[in-house]
Every structure is written in C-alpha cells, then in structure tokens.
Amino acid sequence: MKKIILAVLVCLLIFTACSAKDASPGSDSDKGMTNNQQEQGINDSEEPDNNGRKEESGEKIEEYFPMTGNVHMKYRGEGNEYAEYETYVDYVKDGVMQVRHINPGTVMVRVYKLSGGELKEVFSQGETYYRHDFTSSVNRDEILIKEPIKEGTSWTLADGSTRSITGINKGIKTPAGDFEALEITTDMENSVIKDYYVKGIGLVKTVYNDKNDEFTVISELEKKEKDVPFKQTIRFYYPDFLKDRIVYIDKEFQLETNKDILPLLEEQLKSVPENSELTRVLTPNVKIQGCQIDEEKGIITVDFTSDLINEMNAGAGLEMMILKSIANTMGGYYQKDKVVITLDGKLYESGHVSLKFGEYLKVDTEGTVEYGK
C-alpha cells in the first residue's frame, strides 16, 4: 500500500501531459526532422521552426499540446522508481483529452481541457485500471499552460505556488532526441518543477528539484508511437451449469481511443467457446445501456434492457449463476465489489430474484475455475 501511495504522489508531482500529432505520409509534418529524431523514435512530429523566433509569438497552446488519439508515449525515469512511465490516450473530444498514465506502481487517469487560452488538468484519479469516460468529470482546476506564449506569462495555483513561462526555445536533450522546447516552471515552497513541451509532440521532459538539494527526479521522453492502441486483458465469467460451477476466460483486447468498453463487454458475454457446454450470460437482444460508478461506496450500477429476463428462460439455479457471472465480470473489470443490476432503469425483478433499493450483488469469485482446467 505504501508503494501505491508513493507512486500516486509521484504522478501528482510530475505533470504527465502527452500526445502526438498525426502526420500522413508525405505531409509537411514529415519534413525537416533531424536525423537524431528519426533515429530515436520521433518519426511523426513537426520540428519546431526556431529560426529567428522571437520570445513572443502568435503560437497557440494546441501546438505544444496536440490532442491526438491512439498515441503511446514512453518516458525514462531517473531519481525515483516511479519516475518512469508510459501513457495512452483513452478519449479525445471537443478540446478534452483523457490520458491513461502507467508507472511501476499504479495507473492514473487524467483529463485535460483546452479552452479560453488555457490548458487545464480538470480531473485526476489513481488506481483506475478500467476504461471509463471521465471527460465530463471535474475534481480539480489546475492551469498547466496559459497564453500568451511568451516569457513572463505567469499565474498562481490553488496552493499558492507560481507557474510561469520561463523559456520559448530552450534547448534540451532526451533519449528521443534534442529539441527546442517551451519551458514551464512551477515554483513551490520546497521544490521547483520544470516541464518542457515541444511543438507538435507534447511533454518531453519534466525535472523536479528539491530546494534543499536532497534529490532530483527526471522523466524524459524515450519514444513516441502513433496508431498504437492500449492492450488490456479482461476476465469474463460464464455458468458451467452441468458441472455446477462458474468458470472464467481471460481475453486480450486492443482498445483504441474513443472505443466504448460496454459494447465489447456485452458482445463477449453473449458468446461462449464453440462446442462448449457453457451458458451464454446474455441473449442476442440484450443490451447494456449504461453504467454508473460510485467510487466512495464501491458500487457499480449496470443497466440492461428488459430482454435480460424476458429471454433468459432459466430456472432459479441457472438464473443465480447468470447474475453471479454478470456481477463477477462487471464488478471485476470496474474494481468494485458491489453490483446493482437494473432493467430499463428499474431495479432487477424476476420470478425468482428481486433486488430492493439498497441491495446489490456481491462479487464472489470463490470456487470459480479457469475454463478448460
């Protein structure tokens, strides 16, 4: 637990904005790259045009923070075991980007919003291993970059720290190449953080310095890959009625940016291995209409169409196995131990089972076995 807490704290200290700008073959963004960038993995970004650049320009934040899907960024760490990390883009929509941040200790979800000449981090949540659209969620309001893009632009954070633009074309070195970067400095009570953003790429380096010179933590871009979805293994549960047990099957999926997870879960719960004696959890016409997550209470509410009971055609024993399979699959994926099932917005009620307000199904994997074992 201490390691998880430390990993989350490191994530909060080191700003992890990342993305990459798509470039079609032969487009202007493929031209003018240095050999160093090409050799070390930055093969689809624009080289900043710094020839004769003045300290103040008409550049916009989106040039330094492109919001692009299916981008994988990998950062090397120094000074702390959690300084290394990688990111994937979960969602991009209307000036909002949700990023999955993975370090050796935890997975965080962060949501960034670009509007009114400001880039803000508006949501952050640790220990989030599942995919869920948090782009409309807000639990923080922290400005990362602010226009005008010129030295001296400064703003104050909620904790009293000062953040400012301290350089427009700072030369920096990273494992991914040498760059001219926008330097953002955050002056805190006991530390100083410098973030470096490169036009057409995003965040390429973060340096955290303790003011007492006790330690320095560095995260720097190692490689950027485009058209790379996030790979995730999901466990599905199915009734093995003839053997009076529930089995599970682990399946790997490639989750592209903006891919909704619910249709995928629905599809897999409707299918079982060919020639198996397993029971499908959902019949063909059943739809998962949505889900609501209560993080504080550890409850997920999943809404199905009424076809779930209308087409079930199961006795009391099999129905309970189906409901248990739903609870184990959905609760397991969303990291919740309590699952509420509703039908068209109303609490689940059939001839055998009736859920009352405040009641839920418990995730219970005891006695389940891997299919085929």
Short mmCIF file of C-alpha atoms in Angstrom, two decimals:
data_model
loop_
_atom_site.label_atom_id
_atom_site.label_comp_id
_atom_site.label_asym_id
_atom_site.label_seq_id
_atom_site.Cartn_x
_atom_site.Cartn_y
_atom_site.Cartn_z
CA MET A 1 0.00 0.00 0.00
CA LYS A 2 2.86 2.39 0.81
CA LYS A 3 4.32 1.79 -2.65
CA ILE A 4 0.98 2.53 -4.30
CA ILE A 5 0.61 5.77 -2.35
CA LEU A 6 4.16 6.82 -3.26
CA ALA A 7 3.52 6.01 -6.92
CA VAL A 8 0.39 8.19 -6.92
CA LEU A 9 2.24 11.05 -5.23
CA VAL A 10 4.99 10.92 -7.84
CA CYS A 11 2.32 11.03 -10.57
CA LEU A 12 0.79 14.12 -8.98
CA LEU A 13 4.13 15.88 -8.69
CA ILE A 14 5.29 15.16 -12.21
CA PHE A 15 2.91 16.54 -14.80
CA THR A 16 2.26 13.94 -17.43
CA ALA A 17 0.59 15.65 -20.35
CA CYS A 18 1.36 13.72 -23.51
CA SER A 19 0.22 13.09 -27.03
CA ALA A 20 1.44 13.24 -30.57
CA LYS A 21 0.39 14.90 -33.76
CA ASP A 22 -0.65 12.57 -36.55
CA ALA A 23 1.17 13.02 -39.80
CA SER A 24 0.14 11.44 -43.08
CA PRO A 25 2.90 10.05 -45.31
CA GLY A 26 4.35 12.85 -47.40
CA SER A 27 2.72 15.61 -45.38
CA ASP A 28 4.52 18.77 -44.34
CA SER A 29 4.94 17.43 -40.81
CA ASP A 30 7.23 14.69 -42.15
CA LYS A 31 9.67 17.28 -43.49
CA GLY A 32 12.54 18.99 -41.74
CA MET A 33 13.13 16.44 -38.97
CA THR A 34 16.63 15.96 -37.63
CA ASN A 35 18.38 12.65 -38.09
CA ASN A 36 18.62 12.38 -34.33
CA GLN A 37 14.84 12.48 -34.01
CA GLN A 38 14.31 9.91 -36.75
CA GLU A 39 16.88 7.52 -35.34
CA GLN A 40 15.48 7.65 -31.81
CA GLY A 41 11.79 7.13 -32.46
CA ILE A 42 10.22 10.54 -33.09
CA ASN A 43 9.10 9.83 -36.61
CA ASP A 44 5.83 11.69 -36.98
CA SER A 45 6.28 15.05 -35.30
CA GLU A 46 6.94 18.52 -36.60
CA GLU A 47 10.32 20.06 -35.97
CA PRO A 48 9.89 23.41 -34.27
CA ASP A 49 10.82 26.30 -36.52
CA ASN A 50 13.05 28.32 -34.24
CA ASN A 51 14.98 30.24 -36.88
CA GLY A 52 14.58 33.86 -35.95
CA ARG A 53 11.81 33.11 -33.47
CA LYS A 54 11.10 35.98 -31.12
CA GLU A 55 10.46 35.42 -27.45
CA GLU A 56 6.80 36.26 -28.05
CA SER A 57 4.87 34.70 -30.89
CA GLY A 58 1.35 34.06 -32.04
CA GLU A 59 1.66 30.39 -31.21
CA LYS A 60 -1.20 28.59 -29.52
CA ILE A 61 -1.22 26.04 -26.73
CA GLU A 62 -2.52 23.31 -29.02
CA GLU A 63 0.74 23.46 -30.95
CA TYR A 64 2.56 22.35 -27.80
CA PHE A 65 -0.18 20.04 -26.58
CA PRO A 66 -1.74 18.27 -29.58
CA MET A 67 -4.79 16.20 -28.69
CA THR A 68 -4.47 13.10 -30.86
CA GLY A 69 -5.75 9.57 -30.35
CA ASN A 70 -4.01 6.18 -30.45
CA VAL A 71 -0.68 7.62 -29.31
CA HIS A 72 1.72 5.82 -26.99
CA MET A 73 4.42 7.78 -25.16
CA LYS A 74 7.15 6.14 -23.10
CA TYR A 75 9.27 8.09 -20.61
CA ARG A 76 12.51 7.09 -18.94
CA GLY A 77 12.83 7.89 -15.24
CA GLU A 78 15.75 8.90 -13.05
CA GLY A 79 15.91 9.58 -9.32
CA ASN A 80 12.80 7.64 -8.32
CA GLU A 81 11.49 4.19 -9.19
CA TYR A 82 8.15 5.69 -10.22
CA ALA A 83 9.60 8.42 -12.45
CA GLU A 84 9.44 6.16 -15.49
CA TYR A 85 6.00 5.89 -17.04
CA GLU A 86 4.05 5.44 -20.24
CA THR A 87 0.80 6.93 -21.46
CA TYR A 88 -2.07 6.02 -23.76
CA VAL A 89 -4.93 8.23 -24.92
CA ASP A 90 -8.34 6.90 -23.82
CA TYR A 91 -10.59 9.66 -25.19
CA VAL A 92 -10.32 12.81 -27.29
CA LYS A 93 -13.37 15.02 -27.83
CA ASP A 94 -14.11 18.75 -28.20
CA GLY A 95 -10.88 20.08 -26.74
CA VAL A 96 -10.76 17.47 -23.98
CA MET A 97 -8.30 14.58 -23.73
CA GLN A 98 -8.29 11.70 -21.25
CA VAL A 99 -4.90 10.06 -20.74
CA ARG A 100 -4.01 6.77 -19.06
CA HIS A 101 -0.79 7.18 -17.09
CA ILE A 102 1.02 3.96 -16.14
CA ASN A 103 4.03 3.76 -13.86
CA PRO A 104 5.51 0.76 -11.98
CA GLY A 105 3.23 1.35 -9.00
CA THR A 106 -0.18 2.43 -10.28
CA VAL A 107 -2.41 3.52 -13.14
CA MET A 108 -3.88 7.02 -13.13
CA VAL A 109 -6.48 8.65 -15.34
CA ARG A 110 -6.06 12.35 -16.09
CA VAL A 111 -8.33 14.64 -18.08
CA TYR A 112 -7.06 17.80 -19.79
CA LYS A 113 -9.22 20.61 -21.14
CA LEU A 114 -8.16 23.30 -23.59
CA SER A 115 -10.29 26.45 -23.73
CA GLY A 116 -10.03 30.21 -23.41
CA GLY A 117 -6.28 30.22 -23.97
CA GLU A 118 -5.65 27.88 -21.04
CA LEU A 119 -4.75 24.21 -20.76
CA LYS A 120 -6.10 22.75 -17.52
CA GLU A 121 -5.98 19.42 -15.78
CA VAL A 122 -9.59 19.09 -14.66
CA PHE A 123 -9.72 15.50 -13.39
CA SER A 124 -7.30 13.04 -11.85
CA GLN A 125 -7.92 9.62 -10.31
CA GLY A 126 -5.46 6.97 -9.20
CA GLU A 127 -5.79 3.19 -9.12
CA THR A 128 -8.03 3.23 -12.21
CA TYR A 129 -7.29 0.13 -14.24
CA TYR A 130 -10.58 0.07 -16.12
CA ARG A 131 -11.71 2.19 -19.08
CA HIS A 132 -14.46 4.69 -18.41
CA ASP A 133 -15.25 8.04 -19.97
CA PHE A 134 -14.30 10.69 -17.40
CA THR A 135 -14.15 13.55 -19.91
CA SER A 136 -17.18 15.22 -18.30
CA SER A 137 -15.87 14.73 -14.76
CA VAL A 138 -14.23 17.51 -12.73
CA ASN A 139 -12.35 17.24 -9.43
CA ARG A 140 -9.57 19.78 -9.93
CA ASP A 141 -8.85 23.01 -11.79
CA GLU A 142 -5.13 23.41 -12.43
CA ILE A 143 -3.71 25.52 -15.27
CA LEU A 144 -0.75 23.81 -16.94
CA ILE A 145 -0.10 26.27 -19.80
CA LYS A 146 -1.51 29.72 -20.37
CA GLU A 147 -1.46 32.12 -23.30
CA PRO A 148 0.11 34.35 -24.44
CA ILE A 149 3.01 32.03 -25.20
CA LYS A 150 5.77 34.37 -24.12
CA GLU A 151 8.36 34.58 -21.39
CA GLY A 152 6.93 36.12 -18.26
CA THR A 153 3.38 34.84 -18.60
CA SER A 154 2.63 33.80 -15.03
CA TRP A 155 -0.23 32.53 -12.88
CA THR A 156 -0.84 31.38 -9.32
CA LEU A 157 -2.01 27.87 -8.41
CA ALA A 158 -4.51 26.98 -5.71
CA ASP A 159 -1.77 26.09 -3.22
CA GLY A 160 -0.07 29.45 -3.71
CA SER A 161 2.66 28.14 -6.00
CA THR A 162 3.65 30.24 -9.00
CA ARG A 163 3.77 28.78 -12.50
CA SER A 164 5.21 30.72 -15.43
CA ILE A 165 6.65 30.51 -18.92
CA THR A 166 10.41 30.84 -18.46
CA GLY A 167 11.60 29.98 -21.95
CA ILE A 168 10.30 29.72 -25.51
CA ASN A 169 13.11 27.91 -27.26
CA LYS A 170 15.10 26.16 -24.55
CA GLY A 171 17.48 23.55 -25.89
CA ILE A 172 17.05 20.19 -24.15
CA LYS A 173 18.26 16.63 -24.62
CA THR A 174 16.15 13.50 -24.20
CA PRO A 175 16.57 9.84 -25.20
CA ALA A 176 14.15 10.57 -28.04
CA GLY A 177 16.26 13.41 -29.44
CA ASP A 178 17.35 17.01 -28.99
CA PHE A 179 14.63 19.66 -29.05
CA GLU A 180 13.86 23.35 -28.70
CA ALA A 181 11.14 23.46 -26.07
CA LEU A 182 8.66 25.64 -24.24
CA GLU A 183 9.78 25.76 -20.61
CA ILE A 184 7.16 25.99 -17.86
CA THR A 185 8.49 26.50 -14.32
CA THR A 186 6.49 25.82 -11.16
CA ASP A 187 7.95 27.43 -8.05
CA MET A 188 6.67 25.63 -4.96
CA GLU A 189 7.50 26.12 -1.30
CA ASN A 190 10.09 23.34 -1.13
CA SER A 191 10.71 22.45 -4.76
CA VAL A 192 10.89 23.62 -8.36
CA ILE A 193 9.43 21.73 -11.32
CA LYS A 194 10.35 22.43 -14.93
CA ASP A 195 8.19 20.98 -17.70
CA TYR A 196 9.29 21.05 -21.33
CA TYR A 197 6.79 20.96 -24.18
CA VAL A 198 7.77 20.59 -27.83
CA LYS A 199 5.68 21.85 -30.70
CA GLY A 200 3.84 19.00 -32.43
CA ILE A 201 4.83 16.45 -29.77
CA GLY A 202 3.73 17.48 -26.29
CA LEU A 203 5.50 17.00 -22.97
CA VAL A 204 9.02 15.65 -23.50
CA LYS A 205 10.71 16.23 -20.15
CA THR A 206 9.98 17.02 -16.51
CA VAL A 207 12.64 17.91 -13.94
CA TYR A 208 11.74 18.01 -10.24
CA ASN A 209 14.33 19.65 -7.98
CA ASP A 210 14.18 19.74 -4.20
CA LYS A 211 15.18 23.21 -2.95
CA ASN A 212 17.29 21.63 -0.22
CA ASP A 213 19.29 19.82 -2.92
CA GLU A 214 18.32 16.49 -1.41
CA PHE A 215 17.22 14.89 -4.66
CA THR A 216 16.27 15.41 -8.30
CA VAL A 217 13.69 13.41 -10.24
CA ILE A 218 13.68 13.41 -14.05
CA SER A 219 11.19 11.96 -16.52
CA GLU A 220 12.11 12.31 -20.19
CA LEU A 221 10.65 11.07 -23.44
CA GLU A 222 12.15 7.85 -24.71
CA LYS A 223 9.85 7.16 -27.64
CA LYS A 224 6.56 8.17 -29.19
CA GLU A 225 4.44 5.83 -31.29
CA LYS A 226 1.31 6.64 -33.24
CA ASP A 227 -1.52 4.26 -34.16
CA VAL A 228 -0.88 2.24 -31.01
CA PRO A 229 -3.99 1.18 -29.03
CA PHE A 230 -3.91 0.18 -25.38
CA LYS A 231 -3.86 -3.59 -24.79
CA GLN A 232 -5.93 -4.89 -21.92
CA THR A 233 -6.79 -8.36 -20.63
CA ILE A 234 -10.35 -8.74 -19.35
CA ARG A 235 -11.76 -11.67 -17.37
CA PHE A 236 -15.25 -12.95 -18.27
CA TYR A 237 -17.32 -15.36 -16.20
CA TYR A 238 -19.79 -17.95 -17.53
CA PRO A 239 -22.07 -20.59 -15.96
CA ASP A 240 -20.96 -24.20 -16.40
CA PHE A 241 -24.35 -25.43 -15.32
CA LEU A 242 -23.88 -29.17 -15.88
CA LYS A 243 -20.84 -29.13 -13.59
CA ASP A 244 -22.50 -26.75 -11.13
CA ARG A 245 -19.73 -24.19 -11.27
CA ILE A 246 -18.75 -20.85 -12.78
CA VAL A 247 -15.70 -20.62 -15.00
CA TYR A 248 -13.71 -17.68 -16.30
CA ILE A 249 -11.91 -16.91 -19.54
CA ASP A 250 -9.24 -14.21 -19.92
CA LYS A 251 -9.29 -12.38 -23.25
CA GLU A 252 -6.97 -9.66 -24.57
CA PHE A 253 -8.29 -6.65 -26.47
CA GLN A 254 -6.82 -3.64 -28.22
CA LEU A 255 -8.67 -0.57 -27.03
CA GLU A 256 -8.38 2.27 -29.49
CA THR A 257 -9.01 5.86 -28.48
CA ASN A 258 -12.72 6.64 -28.00
CA LYS A 259 -13.68 2.96 -28.04
CA ASP A 260 -16.58 2.39 -25.66
CA ILE A 261 -15.94 -0.60 -23.42
CA LEU A 262 -19.60 -1.52 -22.76
CA PRO A 263 -20.40 -2.88 -26.25
CA LEU A 264 -17.26 -5.02 -26.03
CA LEU A 265 -18.29 -6.44 -22.65
CA GLU A 266 -21.79 -7.05 -23.96
CA GLU A 267 -20.53 -8.87 -27.04
CA GLN A 268 -18.27 -11.18 -25.07
CA LEU A 269 -20.97 -12.07 -22.54
CA LYS A 270 -23.15 -13.16 -25.47
CA SER A 271 -20.62 -15.67 -26.78
CA VAL A 272 -19.10 -18.86 -25.43
CA PRO A 273 -16.40 -21.14 -26.88
CA GLU A 274 -17.59 -23.32 -29.74
CA ASN A 275 -18.74 -26.81 -28.71
CA SER A 276 -18.55 -25.88 -25.05
CA GLU A 277 -21.30 -26.62 -22.54
CA LEU A 278 -21.12 -23.13 -21.09
CA THR A 279 -24.21 -20.92 -20.90
CA ARG A 280 -24.23 -17.52 -22.54
CA VAL A 281 -24.65 -14.83 -19.92
CA LEU A 282 -26.61 -12.55 -22.27
CA THR A 283 -29.01 -13.50 -25.06
CA PRO A 284 -28.74 -11.82 -28.51
CA ASN A 285 -31.23 -8.99 -27.94
CA VAL A 286 -29.95 -7.88 -24.54
CA LYS A 287 -28.21 -4.50 -24.47
CA ILE A 288 -26.07 -2.90 -21.80
CA GLN A 289 -27.47 0.61 -21.78
CA GLY A 290 -25.00 2.22 -19.41
CA CYS A 291 -23.32 2.08 -16.04
CA GLN A 292 -22.84 4.38 -13.06
CA ILE A 293 -19.85 4.16 -10.74
CA ASP A 294 -19.89 5.13 -7.07
CA GLU A 295 -16.23 5.21 -6.09
CA GLU A 296 -16.88 6.01 -2.44
CA LYS A 297 -19.26 3.10 -1.85
CA GLY A 298 -17.54 0.70 -4.22
CA ILE A 299 -20.73 0.14 -6.21
CA ILE A 300 -21.31 -0.13 -9.95
CA THR A 301 -24.85 0.02 -11.31
CA VAL A 302 -25.32 -1.62 -14.71
CA ASP A 303 -28.50 -1.00 -16.69
CA PHE A 304 -29.72 -3.67 -19.12
CA THR A 305 -32.73 -3.82 -21.40
CA SER A 306 -35.62 -5.91 -20.06
CA ASP A 307 -34.66 -8.61 -22.55
CA LEU A 308 -32.27 -9.84 -19.87
CA ILE A 309 -35.16 -11.53 -18.04
CA ASN A 310 -37.63 -11.78 -20.93
CA GLU A 311 -35.25 -14.02 -22.90
CA MET A 312 -33.45 -15.75 -20.03
CA ASN A 313 -35.53 -18.95 -19.94
CA ALA A 314 -33.75 -20.26 -16.86
CA GLY A 315 -34.70 -21.85 -13.58
CA ALA A 316 -33.76 -20.34 -10.25
CA GLY A 317 -30.38 -22.09 -10.08
CA LEU A 318 -29.20 -21.08 -13.55
CA GLU A 319 -30.55 -17.54 -13.13
CA MET A 320 -28.45 -17.07 -10.00
CA MET A 321 -25.39 -18.36 -11.87
CA ILE A 322 -26.05 -15.89 -14.70
CA LEU A 323 -26.42 -13.00 -12.26
CA LYS A 324 -23.27 -14.07 -10.44
CA SER A 325 -21.40 -14.17 -13.77
CA ILE A 326 -22.59 -10.63 -14.55
CA ALA A 327 -21.55 -9.40 -11.11
CA ASN A 328 -18.13 -11.05 -11.26
CA THR A 329 -17.44 -9.79 -14.79
CA MET A 330 -18.64 -6.22 -14.36
CA GLY A 331 -17.50 -5.79 -10.77
CA GLY A 332 -14.15 -7.37 -11.51
CA TYR A 333 -13.49 -5.14 -14.50
CA TYR A 334 -14.54 -1.92 -12.77
CA GLN A 335 -12.77 -2.84 -9.50
CA LYS A 336 -15.98 -2.75 -7.45
CA ASP A 337 -17.20 -5.46 -5.07
CA LYS A 338 -20.89 -4.50 -5.20
CA VAL A 339 -23.00 -4.65 -8.37
CA VAL A 340 -26.54 -3.34 -8.83
CA ILE A 341 -28.46 -4.57 -11.87
CA THR A 342 -31.31 -2.51 -13.29
CA LEU A 343 -33.65 -3.17 -16.20
CA ASP A 344 -34.56 -0.09 -18.22
CA GLY A 345 -33.72 1.99 -15.15
CA LYS A 346 -35.74 -0.10 -12.67
CA LEU A 347 -34.34 -2.50 -10.09
CA TYR A 348 -33.94 -6.10 -11.23
CA GLU A 349 -37.03 -8.21 -10.62
CA SER A 350 -37.92 -11.64 -11.99
CA GLY A 351 -39.94 -14.62 -10.83
CA HIS A 352 -37.00 -15.86 -8.76
CA VAL A 353 -34.93 -12.83 -7.81
CA SER A 354 -35.92 -9.34 -6.72
CA LEU A 355 -33.47 -6.59 -5.78
CA LYS A 356 -34.77 -3.92 -3.43
CA PHE A 357 -33.41 -0.40 -3.05
CA GLY A 358 -30.02 -0.54 -1.34
CA GLU A 359 -29.47 -4.21 -2.22
CA TYR A 360 -26.74 -5.40 -4.54
CA LEU A 361 -24.93 -8.49 -5.77
CA LYS A 362 -21.56 -9.19 -4.21
CA VAL A 363 -18.60 -10.06 -6.39
CA ASP A 364 -17.72 -13.59 -5.34
CA THR A 365 -15.06 -15.49 -7.26
CA GLU A 366 -14.51 -18.21 -4.67
CA GLY A 367 -14.83 -21.61 -6.30
CA THR A 368 -14.55 -20.28 -9.86
CA VAL A 369 -12.05 -22.01 -12.11
CA GLU A 370 -10.37 -21.20 -15.40
CA TYR A 371 -12.19 -22.69 -18.38
CA GLY A 372 -10.51 -25.80 -19.70
CA LYS A 373 -8.81 -26.64 -16.40
#
